Structures are given as C-alpha cells and as structure tokens.
Short mmCIF file of C-alpha atoms in Angstrom, two decimals:
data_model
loop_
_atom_site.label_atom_id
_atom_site.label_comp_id
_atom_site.label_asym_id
_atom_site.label_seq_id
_atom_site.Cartn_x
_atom_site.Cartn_y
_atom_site.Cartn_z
CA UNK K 644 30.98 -264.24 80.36
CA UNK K 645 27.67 -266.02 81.44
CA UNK K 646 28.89 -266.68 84.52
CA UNK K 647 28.82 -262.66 85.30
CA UNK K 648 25.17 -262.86 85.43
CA UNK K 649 25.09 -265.00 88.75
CA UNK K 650 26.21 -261.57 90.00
CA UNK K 651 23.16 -259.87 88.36
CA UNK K 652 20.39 -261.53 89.39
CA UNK K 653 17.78 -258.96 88.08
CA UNK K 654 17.86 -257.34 83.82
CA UNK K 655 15.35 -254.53 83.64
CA UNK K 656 15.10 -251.07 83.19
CA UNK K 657 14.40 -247.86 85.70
CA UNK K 658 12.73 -244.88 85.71
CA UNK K 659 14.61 -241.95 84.36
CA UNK K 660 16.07 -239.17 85.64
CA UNK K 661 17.10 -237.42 82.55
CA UNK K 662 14.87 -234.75 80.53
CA UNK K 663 13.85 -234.66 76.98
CA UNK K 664 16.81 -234.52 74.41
CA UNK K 665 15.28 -234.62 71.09
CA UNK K 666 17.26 -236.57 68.44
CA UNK K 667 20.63 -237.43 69.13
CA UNK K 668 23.07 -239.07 66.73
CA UNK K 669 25.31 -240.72 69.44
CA UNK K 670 28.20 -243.07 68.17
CA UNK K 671 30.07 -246.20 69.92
CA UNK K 672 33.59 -246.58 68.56
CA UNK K 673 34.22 -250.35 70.24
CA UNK K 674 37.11 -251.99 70.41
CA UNK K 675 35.18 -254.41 68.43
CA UNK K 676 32.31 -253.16 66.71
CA UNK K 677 31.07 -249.74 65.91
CA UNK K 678 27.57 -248.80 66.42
CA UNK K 679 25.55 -245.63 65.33
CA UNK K 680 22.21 -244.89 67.90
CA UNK K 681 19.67 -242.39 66.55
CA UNK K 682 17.67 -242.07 69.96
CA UNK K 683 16.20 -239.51 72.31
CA UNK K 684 15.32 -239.10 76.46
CA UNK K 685 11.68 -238.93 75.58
CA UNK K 686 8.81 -238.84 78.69
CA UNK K 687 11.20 -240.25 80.89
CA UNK K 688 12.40 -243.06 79.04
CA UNK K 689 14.87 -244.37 76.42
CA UNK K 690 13.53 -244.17 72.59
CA UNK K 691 15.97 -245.65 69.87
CA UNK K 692 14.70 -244.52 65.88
CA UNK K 693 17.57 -246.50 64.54
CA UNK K 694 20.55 -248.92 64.79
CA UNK K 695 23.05 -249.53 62.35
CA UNK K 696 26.18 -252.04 63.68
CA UNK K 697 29.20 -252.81 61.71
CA UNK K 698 32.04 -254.98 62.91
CA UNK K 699 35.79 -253.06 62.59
CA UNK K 700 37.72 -255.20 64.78
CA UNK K 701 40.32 -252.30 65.86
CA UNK K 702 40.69 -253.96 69.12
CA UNK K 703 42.53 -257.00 67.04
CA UNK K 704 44.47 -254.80 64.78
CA UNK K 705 45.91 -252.62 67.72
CA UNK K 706 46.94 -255.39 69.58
CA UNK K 707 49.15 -256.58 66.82
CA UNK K 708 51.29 -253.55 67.33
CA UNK K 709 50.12 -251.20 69.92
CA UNK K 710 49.10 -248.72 67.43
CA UNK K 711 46.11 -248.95 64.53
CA UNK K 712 47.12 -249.15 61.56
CA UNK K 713 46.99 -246.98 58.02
CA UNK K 714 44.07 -249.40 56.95
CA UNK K 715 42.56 -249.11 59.94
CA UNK K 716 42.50 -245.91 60.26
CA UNK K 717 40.90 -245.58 56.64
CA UNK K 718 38.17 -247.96 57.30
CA UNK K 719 37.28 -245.60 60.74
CA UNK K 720 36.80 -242.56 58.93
CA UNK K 721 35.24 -244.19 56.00
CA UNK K 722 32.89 -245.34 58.88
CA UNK K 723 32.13 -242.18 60.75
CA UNK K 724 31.87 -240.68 57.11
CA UNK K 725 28.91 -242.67 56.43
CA UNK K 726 27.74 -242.67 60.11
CA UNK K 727 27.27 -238.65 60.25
CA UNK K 728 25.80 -238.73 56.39
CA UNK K 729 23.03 -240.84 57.97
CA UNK K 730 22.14 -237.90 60.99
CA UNK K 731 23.06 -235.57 58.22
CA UNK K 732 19.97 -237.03 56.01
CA UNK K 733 17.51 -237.16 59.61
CA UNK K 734 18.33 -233.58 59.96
CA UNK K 735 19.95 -234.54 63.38
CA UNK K 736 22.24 -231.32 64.47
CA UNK K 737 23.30 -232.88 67.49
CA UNK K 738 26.06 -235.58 67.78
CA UNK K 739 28.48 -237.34 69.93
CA UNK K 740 30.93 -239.71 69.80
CA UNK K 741 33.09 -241.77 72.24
CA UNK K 742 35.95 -244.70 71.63
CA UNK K 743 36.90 -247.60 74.51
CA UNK K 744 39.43 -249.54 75.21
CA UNK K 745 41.31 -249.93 72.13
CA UNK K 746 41.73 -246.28 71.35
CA UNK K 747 42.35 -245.75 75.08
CA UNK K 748 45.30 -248.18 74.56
CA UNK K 749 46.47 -247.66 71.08
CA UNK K 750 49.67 -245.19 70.75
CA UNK K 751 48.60 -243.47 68.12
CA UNK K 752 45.42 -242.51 69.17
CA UNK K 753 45.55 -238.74 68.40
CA UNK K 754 45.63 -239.92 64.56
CA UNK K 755 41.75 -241.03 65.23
CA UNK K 756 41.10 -237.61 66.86
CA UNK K 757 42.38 -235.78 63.98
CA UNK K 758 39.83 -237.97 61.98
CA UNK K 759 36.74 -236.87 64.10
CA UNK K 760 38.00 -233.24 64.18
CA UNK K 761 38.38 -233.13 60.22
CA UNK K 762 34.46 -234.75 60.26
CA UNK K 763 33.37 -231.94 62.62
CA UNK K 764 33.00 -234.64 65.18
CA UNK K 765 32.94 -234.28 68.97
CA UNK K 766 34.88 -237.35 70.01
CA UNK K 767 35.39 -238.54 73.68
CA UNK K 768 38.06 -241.31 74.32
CA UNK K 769 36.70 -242.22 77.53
CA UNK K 770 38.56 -243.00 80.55
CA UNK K 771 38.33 -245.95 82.72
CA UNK K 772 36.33 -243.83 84.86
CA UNK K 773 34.37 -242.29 82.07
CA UNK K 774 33.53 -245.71 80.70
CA UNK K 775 32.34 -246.65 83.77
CA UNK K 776 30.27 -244.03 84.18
CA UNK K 777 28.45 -244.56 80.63
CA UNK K 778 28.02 -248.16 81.21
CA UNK K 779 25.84 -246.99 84.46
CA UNK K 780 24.15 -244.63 82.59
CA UNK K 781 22.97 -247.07 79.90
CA UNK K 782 21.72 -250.24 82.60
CA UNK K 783 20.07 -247.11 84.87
CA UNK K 784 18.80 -244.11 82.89
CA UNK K 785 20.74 -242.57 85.71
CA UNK K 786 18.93 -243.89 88.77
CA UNK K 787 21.15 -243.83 92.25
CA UNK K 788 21.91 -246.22 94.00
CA UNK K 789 22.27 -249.41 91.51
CA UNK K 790 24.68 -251.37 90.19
CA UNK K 791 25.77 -252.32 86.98
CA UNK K 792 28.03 -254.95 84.82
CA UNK K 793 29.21 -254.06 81.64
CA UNK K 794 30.90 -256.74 79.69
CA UNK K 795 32.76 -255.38 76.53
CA UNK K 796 34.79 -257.14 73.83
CA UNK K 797 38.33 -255.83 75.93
CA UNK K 798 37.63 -254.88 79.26
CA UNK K 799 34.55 -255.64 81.91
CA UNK K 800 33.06 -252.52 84.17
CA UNK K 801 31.75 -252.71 87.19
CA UNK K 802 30.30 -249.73 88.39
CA UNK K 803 27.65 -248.36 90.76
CA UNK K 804 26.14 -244.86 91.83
CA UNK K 805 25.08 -243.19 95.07
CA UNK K 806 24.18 -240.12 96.70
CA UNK K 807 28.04 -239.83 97.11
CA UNK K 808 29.11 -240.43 93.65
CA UNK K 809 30.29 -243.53 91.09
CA UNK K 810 32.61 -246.23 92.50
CA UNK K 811 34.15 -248.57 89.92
CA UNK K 812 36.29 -251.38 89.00
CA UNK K 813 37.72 -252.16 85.60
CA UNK K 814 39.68 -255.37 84.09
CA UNK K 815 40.58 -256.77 80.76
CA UNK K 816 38.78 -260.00 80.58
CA UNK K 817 36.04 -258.92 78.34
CA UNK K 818 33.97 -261.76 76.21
CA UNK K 819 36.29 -261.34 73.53
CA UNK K 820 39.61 -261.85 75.34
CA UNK K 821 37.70 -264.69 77.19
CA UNK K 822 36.65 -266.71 74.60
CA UNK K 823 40.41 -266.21 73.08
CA UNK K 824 41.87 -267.41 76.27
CA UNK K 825 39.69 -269.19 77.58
CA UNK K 826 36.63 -270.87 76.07
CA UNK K 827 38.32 -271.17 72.34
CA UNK K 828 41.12 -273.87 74.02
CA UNK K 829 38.75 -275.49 75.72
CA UNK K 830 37.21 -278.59 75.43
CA UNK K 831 34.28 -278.36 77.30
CA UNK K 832 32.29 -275.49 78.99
CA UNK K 833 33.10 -276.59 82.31
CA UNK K 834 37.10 -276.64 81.78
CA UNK K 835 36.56 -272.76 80.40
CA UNK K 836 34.37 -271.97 83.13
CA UNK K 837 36.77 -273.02 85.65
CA UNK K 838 39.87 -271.32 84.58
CA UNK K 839 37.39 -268.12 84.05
CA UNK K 840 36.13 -268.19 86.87
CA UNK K 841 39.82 -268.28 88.52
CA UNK K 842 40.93 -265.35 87.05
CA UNK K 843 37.42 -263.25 87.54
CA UNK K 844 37.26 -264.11 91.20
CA UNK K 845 39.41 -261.79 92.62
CA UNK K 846 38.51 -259.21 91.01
CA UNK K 847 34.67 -259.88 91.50
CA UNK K 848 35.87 -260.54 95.54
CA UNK K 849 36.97 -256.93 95.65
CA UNK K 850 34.20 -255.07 94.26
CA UNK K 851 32.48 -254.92 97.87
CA UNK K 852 30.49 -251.54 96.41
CA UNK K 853 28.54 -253.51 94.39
CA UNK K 854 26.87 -255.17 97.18
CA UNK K 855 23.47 -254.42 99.08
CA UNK K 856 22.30 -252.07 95.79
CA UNK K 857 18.64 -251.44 95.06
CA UNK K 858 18.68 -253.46 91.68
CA UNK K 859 21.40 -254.65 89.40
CA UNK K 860 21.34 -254.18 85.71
CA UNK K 861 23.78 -256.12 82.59
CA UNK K 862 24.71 -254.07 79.54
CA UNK K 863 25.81 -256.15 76.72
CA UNK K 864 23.76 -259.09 77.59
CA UNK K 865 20.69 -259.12 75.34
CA UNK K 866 21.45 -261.93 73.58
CA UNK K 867 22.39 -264.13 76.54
CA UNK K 868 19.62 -262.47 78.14
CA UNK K 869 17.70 -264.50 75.06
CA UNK K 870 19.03 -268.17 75.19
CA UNK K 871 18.55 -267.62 79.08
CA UNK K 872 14.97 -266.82 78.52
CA UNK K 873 14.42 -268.59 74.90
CA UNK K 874 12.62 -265.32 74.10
CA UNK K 875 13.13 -262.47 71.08
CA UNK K 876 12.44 -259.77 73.19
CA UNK K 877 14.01 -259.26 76.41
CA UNK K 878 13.98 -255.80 76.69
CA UNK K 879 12.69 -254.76 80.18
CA UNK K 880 12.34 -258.41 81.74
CA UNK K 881 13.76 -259.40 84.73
CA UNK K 882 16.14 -262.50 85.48
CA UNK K 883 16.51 -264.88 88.34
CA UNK K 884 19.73 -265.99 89.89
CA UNK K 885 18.02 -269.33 89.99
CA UNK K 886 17.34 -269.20 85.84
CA UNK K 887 20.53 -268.21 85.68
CA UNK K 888 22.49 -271.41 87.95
CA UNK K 889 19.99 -273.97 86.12
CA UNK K 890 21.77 -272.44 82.53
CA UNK K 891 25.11 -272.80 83.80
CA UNK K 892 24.87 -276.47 85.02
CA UNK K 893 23.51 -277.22 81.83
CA UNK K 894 26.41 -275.32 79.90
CA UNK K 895 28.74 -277.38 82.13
CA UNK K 896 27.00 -280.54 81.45
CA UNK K 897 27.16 -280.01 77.56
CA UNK K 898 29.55 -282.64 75.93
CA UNK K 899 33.13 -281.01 73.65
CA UNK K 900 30.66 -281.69 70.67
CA UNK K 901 28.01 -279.70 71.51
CA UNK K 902 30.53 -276.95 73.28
CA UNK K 903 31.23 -276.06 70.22
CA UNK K 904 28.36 -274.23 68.92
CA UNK K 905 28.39 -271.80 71.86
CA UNK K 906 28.39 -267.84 70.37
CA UNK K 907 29.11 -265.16 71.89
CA UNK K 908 27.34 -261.44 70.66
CA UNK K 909 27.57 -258.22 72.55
CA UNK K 910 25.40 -254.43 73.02
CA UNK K 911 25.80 -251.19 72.47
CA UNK K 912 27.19 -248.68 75.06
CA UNK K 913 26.42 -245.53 73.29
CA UNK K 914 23.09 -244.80 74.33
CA UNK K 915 24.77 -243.53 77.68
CA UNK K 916 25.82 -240.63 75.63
CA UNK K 917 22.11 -239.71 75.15
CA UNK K 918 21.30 -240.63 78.53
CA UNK K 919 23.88 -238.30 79.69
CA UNK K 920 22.62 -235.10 77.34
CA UNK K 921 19.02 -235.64 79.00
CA UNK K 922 20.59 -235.80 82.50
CA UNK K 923 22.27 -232.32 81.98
CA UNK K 924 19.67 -230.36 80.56
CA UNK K 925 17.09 -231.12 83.66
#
C-alpha cells in the first residue's frame, strides 16, 4: 500500500467548491472500521467537531460466509445506536450514512438496511461508482480536474473529475487484503513489494485518466503520510515523489527482523458525505 503513493506525488488539500452545511452527523460503515464525523462545509473549507472510530471487522466476518452474521448484525446496530445518540445529544438534525465494500458484497445486505430504517437512518450502500465518487470528494472538496487514490481495507479507488464528469477504476487489493496476501507471508518488505506490485500493475497501467491532472490527492494515508514525514500533523502538507522512492528503498532494505514491526492504519471516507451536502446546496 505504500507503494501507491509513488503515484501521488503531492498530499494536500484544495479550495472548496461546496457551501456552508452546518453540522452534519455523517457515518462510515467500513468494511473494517466504522467511523462517526461530526463536521461542517464552513467558509469554504472542511471543519471536523468530532471523531469517534471503532473497529467492527464486518469485512472478515462476511467473507467467512458471504453473508454477516446474527452477531454481527447486533454489534452494527448496537453501533449506529450509540452513533446517532451522540448527534442526538449535539442537537445535530441532519444525518447520513453510507456502507462499502462489505455490505456491497454481503448477501444479506437488506438485513443492515432494515437496521438503519428501524434507527430512522438514511443509509447509502454505495456503488462502485458511488464510492468512487466520495473518495474524490473527500481528497478534493470537489475541485475538477484532480485525481485521487483511495486505499480502503477491501477494495482501492481510483478516481478523477473533469468538466465532463468522474472516470474511475476499482479493485480488491485494499491494505487489508494486501497485508493478508501479501506482506503477512512475507519475509521481507521487498519480497511483498514485489508480488504487490505484480498484481497492482495492471491495473495501475490502465488507469490512463489519472494522468496529466492538476494535483493528486491520497485518502486513507495520514498515517503513512506521518512515518513518510516523521511528523504528527500532516494535514494539508504536500509530498514528494522523491520522499516517497527514498522510503521505499529503505522499506526494501529493512532486514525479516525489522519487517516485522511494519503497521498498517487507515482514514475515514465519510466526510465526502458532508462534502457532498455543501456541494448541493450552492
């Protein structure tokens, strides 16, 4: 999953298009982790009150089966019960939700949208498309004519925006499913890194609309956006293609000892649901 960022070249954010929103409760239903973003389009930019994360791991359970099962499916609304008590107490009226790949994928999906329509919950389970879409909306604040990489737990988007619309491309070799496959067998960086890199390329080769943008942008990357920059706060700082090649080698010089200490930590998506609310109300 580092290796996507010798495609970025540049982390940092743009100048919105979107108009005020006020407070939005927005919520991301990963196929990992679950996320709750109290945040508003404020004066053209992003503004996040509060962040609560809490790891559900659906993506794992579904994939046992195809289908999420009775605990599961507890432990979501259980979630989303104390999610909207949180807006409830802020007095937030407005709220959104939307679910990735693993409730895109899971058979019984329709038993998670009977949850979030017993909880009064508007709940999106976005498309490849739609994902794609989000993702831009979060690395952008809705700028044309950029491109962005978002690397989930399941799947990776890559997505970018023009006059004429979104182009996209979407494939299941998110950081989770990579470090499964391919870093977690491993014995050094450099074996991973090689058979990831095999199995990225030709998807990476085809995304020709990602090239000649005005700026590129990586969502779910703060904390490699840290060890790349051995700085706490990243938020708004741009990266080099050369800082980024001079990490790698070093990753691929690191000994099976020290290989195993490598983490790997992800970002929120939701915030393209605010994004989006600010967008249509211009």
């Amino acid at each position: 999953m580092i290796l996507l960022l010798l495609l970025i070249g540049l982390l940092f954010p743009f100048p919105a298009v979107a108009s005020d929103t006020g407070l939005v409760c927005a919520i991301d239903m990963g196929s990992n982790s679950f996320k709750l973003m109290l945040g508003e389009m404020k004066a053209g930019g992003y503004v996040q009150h509060q962040f609560t994360k809490n790891r559900l791991g659906v993506g794992d359970d579904m994939s046992k089966t195809g289908v999420i099962s009775p605990p599961k499916l507890k432990e979501i609304r259980q979630t989303l019960e104390k999610y909207l008590a949180v807006c409830e107490s802020k007095g937030i009226q407005t709220r959104a939700a939307v679910a990735t790949a693993a409730f895109r994928e899971a058979k019984n999906q329709g038993e998670v949208v009977e949850i979030a329509k017993s909880l009064n919950l508007a709940l999106e389970i976005a498309s490849e498309e739609r994902e794609s879409q989000l993702a831009y909306l979060v690395g952008t604040l809705g700028t044309h004519n950029f491109a962005v990489i978002d690397n989930g737990s399941r799947t990776i988007e890559l997505v970018a925006s023009s006059a004429r619309g979104y182009q996209w491309s979407i494939f299941h070799l998110g950081y989770r499913i990579a470090f499964q496959e391919f870093f977690q067998p491993a014995g050094t960086f450099a074996e991973a890194s090689d058979r990831y890199y095999q199995e990225l390329a030709p998807h990476l080769l085809s995304a020709d609309f990602m090239k000649n943008r005005d700026g590129y942008a990586g969502v779910e990357m703060e904390d490699v956006a840290r060890y790349l920059l051995s700085q706490d706060r990243v938020d708004g700082v741009r990266i080099s293609l050369e800082t980024v090649s001079k990490k790698v080698a070093a990753l691929k010089a690191m000994s099976d000892v020290e290989f195993g200490e490598i983490q790997v930590f992800e970002r929120e998506l939701g915030v393209g649901l605010i994004v989006e609310k600010g967008i249509q109300s211009r």
